[in-house]
Amino acid sequence: MAKFMSLADAVAENVRDGDSVAMEGFTHLIPFAAGHEVIRQGRKHLTLIRMTPDLIYDQLIGMGCADKLVFSWGGNPGVGSTHRIRDAVENAWPHPLAIEEHSHAAMANAYEAGASNLPFAVLRGYIGVDLPKVNPKIKSVTCPYTGEVLATVPAHRPDVGIIHAQRADREGNVLIEGITGCQKEVVLASKRTIITVEEMVDKLDAPSFNSTVLPHWTIGAISVVKGGAHPSYAQGYYTRDNSFYIAWDKVSRDRDTFLAWMKENVLDKTPDAFAAHAKRSA
Amino acid sequence: MAKFMSLADAVAENVRDGDSVAMEGFTHLIPFAAGHEVIRQGRKHLTLIRMTPDLIYDQLIGMGCADKLVFSWGGNPGVGSTHRIRDAVENAWPHPLAIEEHSHAAMANAYEAGASNLPFAVLRGYIGVDLPKVNPKIKSVTCPYTGEVLATVPAHRPDVGIIHAQRADREGNVLIEGITGCQKEVVLASKRTIITVEEMVDKLDAPSFNSTVLPHWTIGAISVVKGGAHPSYAQGYYTRDNSFYIAWDKVSRDRDTFLAWMKENVLDKTPDAFAAHAKRSA
Amino acid sequence: MADFTRNEMMTIVAARALKNDDVCFVGIGAPSAACNVARLIHAPQITLIYESGTIGTRPNVLPLSIGDGELCETALCTVSVPEMFRYWLQGGRITVGFLGGAQIDKFANINTTVVGDYHKPKVRLPGGGGAPEIATNCGEIFITMAMGKRAFLEKLPFITSMGHGPTGAERRALGVKSKGPTRLITDMCVFEPDPVTMEMTIRSIHPGVTREEIAENCGWTPRYFDNCSETPAPTAQELEVLRDIQARTKAAHAA
Amino acid sequence: MADFTRNEMMTIVAARALKNDDVCFVGIGAPSAACNVARLIHAPQITLIYESGTIGTRPNVLPLSIGDGELCETALCTVSVPEMFRYWLQGGRITVGFLGGAQIDKFANINTTVVGDYHKPKVRLPGGGGAPEIATNCGEIFITMAMGKRAFLEKLPFITSMGHGPTGAERRALGVKSKGPTRLITDMCVFEPDPVTMEMTIRSIHPGVTREEIAENCGWTPRYFDNCSETPAPTAQELEVLRDIQARTKAAHAA
């Protein structure tokens, strides 16, 4: 049952050291504010799951929150590398980072299987490639009808699923519209959930581009955090802050510059700081 | 690529004797006009697939179009039996009808697997029940991670998928809204498709209740047949004709009454006859 | 005590069993009436889901079928049927599933498939529909059925959906974690499973019904809980709400 | 002949390869420019699909990422990412998939995963993303990559997505029915697979490029088709459309 609370309380109640945590958002609606709160609260030993670990995972990993990354494509989209993730994988800084690597298709199917309460997903994938040689989680089943061998991956069942959405009504039903990625599946597959939203409204006004509704009884915590997806975008609210993505390349290349930036912009701030971003690029 | 044509041409080009044909519509948007055209053109030896075979399949089976029925619930919803289907199963009239019986969950998963180009579907189902004893198509796989045994069904890949939808734009993109059932999956799983629509429009105006769009390049034939879902309903166009469902019980109980009704209302009519129904209950 | 029919009693008992935070998979007929009476009386926040894909419906009249337009128009959202069965039912999101059927045995297994041999049926029934997976994937199952010797059988010719299994032990043995049928609400009495044997056992008898009458309408010798009581009669409010929604429904569907 | 860069030539050759009835899975950067140039010149009905779920997009400016809002706002419809990978890509609905990568071998296998040992990488690359399944589930694959000795390798350290397999035989041997890489479009020339060996073989050389230059930028000794020709230079219209959309894009993203 959805419970409205501050983001600080939502993270304190729901994210524990050692948890597996999926923060999703396919370019759109990336839960930056929630990620910052996890960093501020100093969570450790997380297994971070995400199809496209980009800046928010670069920050979490650079700050030493994670022991393991489960992913399918890691980079600063349109810009280049995620330097903190590379530094962790290549140089074990700030400490070693184990990786479990999949393809997008496998990750999407693994969330779908989790939402469907199945222990594994079947896909026509991983054919002729090297990933199954280095990821023992990729296995196979034989079709009982055709004899065809198909790839399998275990379902994702994160301890905590975290997403950002456009709005919630007072009952706690949440609307996502535009590019919805795999956010519905993440919420349905996770044991606990945190959803940050741009605003609380009286009525969801559901019919819209690809509108997707999560009923209140599928949700744990909801926190209103205006601008909470910055520097990514929230369709209908504000656009992507491309300059931030470009600037991040420079910030994240150097460990000290990175740490200084994190102190100033994350550790010494609160979720309210995001509201300014929503205004700036609206 | 979608091609607009008359319903008579669409059926003549796409439905062949011996085909497997799925006409879907979960209470809503049942393709009655298309079913009638298949009867008029005298198709034989069809394998008819449908989660909820109701009046239109009662009519097809009573007229001897089908050798086999693949289904999960057969009846006149809210009224009682489908007498023609029962007569075929119980008394082999007008000739024997083979049945392949599933649960709704298995049928829905089989369409979903077909749309996903997988040879089979996995479900947490058929536990402790007798259907697997009488349907050899129900098998199982073992989860490669947990060892759990789960049920499987072969994917549905009908030769022809037939549905009714609200409207198409001039390019042939089709909009379905309201209760969309498994119609998208049927279209994507089928080798050939026929879609009847209430009207052709300049713009689909997609955002609406649960709006679902099928791009023109996923579709074979499109025919404009106003009222083509009568006596079921088309959300936004006309409501369900409940009196017809009740009246059908009497018509269909007796073989001769049934045949007379079919001659008068199907064999001697054309798809244009449906337009009157759309007006009547609008 | 107000005048009421046994069917009304059955529907009202079913309505009472539903809680405000339940997420309920609704069938047509009695369950639909019961769920909506619960919503209108003591469970305003109950979530009603129909297998046609409508989630959080608040219909003003009872639907004639599980896919009526009214269900979609009053729903929080509507999903496809494959999604309904995958994410919502199999996903374990439903707390209460309602089932009915043509025939039932003392362990609440249900037959809606066939009378006689499956391959040469005497009577071909509609089939399972959603029932086989509703029976195992919902948190618990409420069954509503009118009693009668041809419906309440010692042994079923076919198990369409599992209750507690043919001997009451199979459900547990198969490792199914949901509770299965916790209530069998009839027009004469309410059964609940014996915690040890899982046999459906009479917990309360509706006003005006005798044990003899129940015995005459049951294909096995029914057992009673020691503290078996009388079902509280429908209140005036319960009857009013039920009759009101039924009248609205009749008027709407006749139009 | 108009002045043009080699990158412009690469993009325009890729655009020319697309047909009006193609359904194209678009990546970012060069493929996105190529697909939209094709749409604006000779293939107005081409369907562009981005893996973020947008189907039939007609963006006015090029997206910076595969999930930009512009893609959704101009799309015929948008679906979830699981649906995109299940119904649309795996469903076999895509005629052309575009791939790029950090490294490629002569059988058009691609590495975007790692340089050095997987478990102790020298350089950790972004990973496969959609590529492993794009490579086998699309009707055919067009690859765009700028040539260079560090990119065009005799042998890859890691195969992220399969072209025709490590020796050119594996794709067929594995029973994959889609065509795989039918064109490798570089900044210097266009490769197509030899029909027998499946080795990527040069079909045409871009204007102003020499065979020596190609050899210097290729980690294996490239083969040429007997009838290898010169790639037709960009037309004035092609350049204008490409530069125009790039200028619009730059203006939009700077704003």
Short mmCIF file of C-alpha atoms in Angstrom, two decimals, chain A residues 26-28 51-52 71-75 77-78 81 85-86 89-90 99-106 108-109 111-112 121-131 133-135 177-183 185 209-210 233 235-236 240 242-243 246, chain D residues 28 51-54 64-75 78-83 85-86 89-90 109 112-113 118-133 136-137 156-162 165-166 174 176 253:
data_model
loop_
_atom_site.label_atom_id
_atom_site.label_comp_id
_atom_site.label_asym_id
_atom_site.label_seq_id
_atom_site.Cartn_x
_atom_site.Cartn_y
_atom_site.Cartn_z
CA PHE A 26 15.47 4.37 -19.89
CA THR A 27 17.08 7.77 -20.52
CA HIS A 28 13.77 9.27 -19.37
CA MET A 51 20.01 -1.88 -17.91
CA THR A 52 21.88 1.33 -18.64
CA PHE A 71 23.80 -4.37 -16.25
CA SER A 72 23.72 -4.48 -20.03
CA TRP A 73 25.15 -1.17 -21.25
CA GLY A 74 27.20 1.28 -19.19
CA GLY A 75 28.08 4.69 -20.45
CA PRO A 77 24.82 8.37 -23.43
CA GLY A 78 25.89 10.55 -26.34
CA SER A 81 32.44 6.57 -20.71
CA ILE A 85 32.42 2.70 -13.17
CA ARG A 86 35.50 2.13 -15.32
CA VAL A 89 36.16 -2.22 -12.79
CA GLU A 90 39.65 -1.49 -14.13
CA ILE A 99 29.94 -7.37 -12.50
CA GLU A 100 27.16 -9.54 -13.89
CA GLU A 101 26.71 -8.60 -17.49
CA HIS A 102 23.73 -9.26 -19.76
CA SER A 103 22.24 -7.98 -22.99
CA HIS A 104 19.34 -5.50 -22.97
CA ALA A 105 16.99 -8.22 -24.17
CA ALA A 106 17.99 -10.48 -21.29
CA ALA A 108 14.26 -6.66 -19.99
CA ASN A 109 13.11 -10.27 -19.99
CA TYR A 111 12.39 -7.88 -15.18
CA GLU A 112 9.38 -9.16 -17.10
CA ALA A 121 12.97 -15.95 -18.56
CA VAL A 122 13.40 -17.61 -21.94
CA LEU A 123 14.73 -15.66 -24.89
CA ARG A 124 15.94 -16.19 -28.40
CA GLY A 125 19.25 -14.59 -27.67
CA TYR A 126 22.95 -14.81 -26.83
CA ILE A 127 23.54 -16.74 -30.04
CA GLY A 128 27.16 -16.98 -31.14
CA VAL A 129 28.50 -14.50 -28.61
CA ASP A 130 31.02 -14.64 -25.76
CA LEU A 131 28.94 -13.32 -22.86
CA LYS A 133 31.28 -17.85 -21.42
CA VAL A 134 31.88 -15.22 -18.73
CA ASN A 135 28.42 -15.05 -17.13
CA GLU A 177 3.87 8.55 -19.48
CA GLY A 178 6.14 8.92 -22.47
CA ILE A 179 8.99 6.44 -22.64
CA THR A 180 8.19 4.11 -19.76
CA GLY A 181 11.12 1.74 -20.19
CA CYS A 182 10.88 -1.20 -17.82
CA GLN A 183 9.71 0.79 -14.82
CA GLU A 185 8.14 -4.31 -14.42
CA PHE A 209 1.21 9.19 -24.64
CA ASN A 210 1.69 5.58 -23.61
CA TYR A 233 14.01 14.59 -18.23
CA GLN A 235 8.08 14.34 -20.25
CA GLY A 236 5.59 17.16 -19.79
CA ARG A 240 17.03 16.80 -20.53
CA ASN A 242 22.48 17.92 -21.95
CA SER A 243 25.11 20.31 -20.70
CA ILE A 246 28.77 16.79 -21.12
CA ILE D 28 22.48 6.73 -31.87
CA GLU D 51 15.04 0.53 -28.49
CA SER D 52 13.58 2.87 -25.88
CA GLY D 53 10.20 1.74 -27.21
CA THR D 54 9.26 4.42 -29.74
CA LEU D 64 21.02 12.86 -28.36
CA SER D 65 20.07 9.58 -26.77
CA ILE D 66 17.84 6.71 -27.83
CA GLY D 67 15.26 7.81 -25.28
CA ASP D 68 14.73 11.49 -26.03
CA GLY D 69 11.26 12.98 -25.57
CA GLU D 70 11.19 14.06 -29.21
CA LEU D 71 11.17 10.40 -30.23
CA CYS D 72 8.07 9.68 -28.17
CA GLU D 73 6.22 12.84 -29.16
CA THR D 74 6.65 12.15 -32.88
CA ALA D 75 6.07 8.38 -32.69
CA THR D 78 5.48 3.89 -27.75
CA VAL D 79 5.77 0.55 -26.00
CA SER D 80 7.60 -0.66 -22.91
CA VAL D 81 11.18 -1.84 -23.23
CA PRO D 82 10.33 -5.48 -22.43
CA GLU D 83 7.68 -5.39 -25.15
CA PHE D 85 12.59 -6.65 -27.10
CA ARG D 86 9.96 -9.40 -27.01
CA LEU D 89 12.87 -7.29 -32.02
CA GLN D 90 12.61 -10.99 -31.08
CA ASN D 109 31.76 -9.83 -35.53
CA THR D 112 31.92 -3.41 -27.56
CA THR D 113 32.59 -5.20 -24.27
CA TYR D 118 37.27 -9.98 -19.45
CA HIS D 119 37.90 -10.38 -15.75
CA LYS D 120 40.94 -8.06 -15.65
CA PRO D 121 40.15 -5.61 -18.42
CA LYS D 122 42.63 -3.14 -19.87
CA VAL D 123 39.73 -1.05 -21.12
CA ARG D 124 36.20 -1.62 -20.03
CA LEU D 125 33.86 -0.70 -22.91
CA PRO D 126 30.12 0.00 -22.45
CA GLY D 127 28.92 -3.54 -23.18
CA GLY D 128 26.50 -5.05 -25.61
CA GLY D 129 23.21 -3.29 -24.87
CA GLY D 130 20.77 -4.43 -27.51
CA ALA D 131 23.44 -5.61 -29.96
CA PRO D 132 23.63 -9.38 -29.27
CA GLU D 133 19.93 -9.85 -30.11
CA THR D 136 20.47 -12.24 -34.89
CA ASN D 137 16.82 -11.11 -34.81
CA LEU D 156 38.68 -9.80 -31.53
CA PRO D 157 39.39 -10.18 -27.81
CA PHE D 158 35.65 -10.62 -27.21
CA ILE D 159 32.63 -11.19 -29.45
CA THR D 160 29.79 -9.00 -28.21
CA SER D 161 27.56 -9.51 -31.23
CA MET D 162 27.90 -12.13 -33.91
CA GLY D 165 30.98 -16.00 -36.74
CA PRO D 166 34.72 -16.26 -35.91
CA LEU D 174 24.04 -22.25 -35.61
CA VAL D 176 20.40 -18.46 -37.55
CA HIS D 253 20.34 20.83 -28.10
#
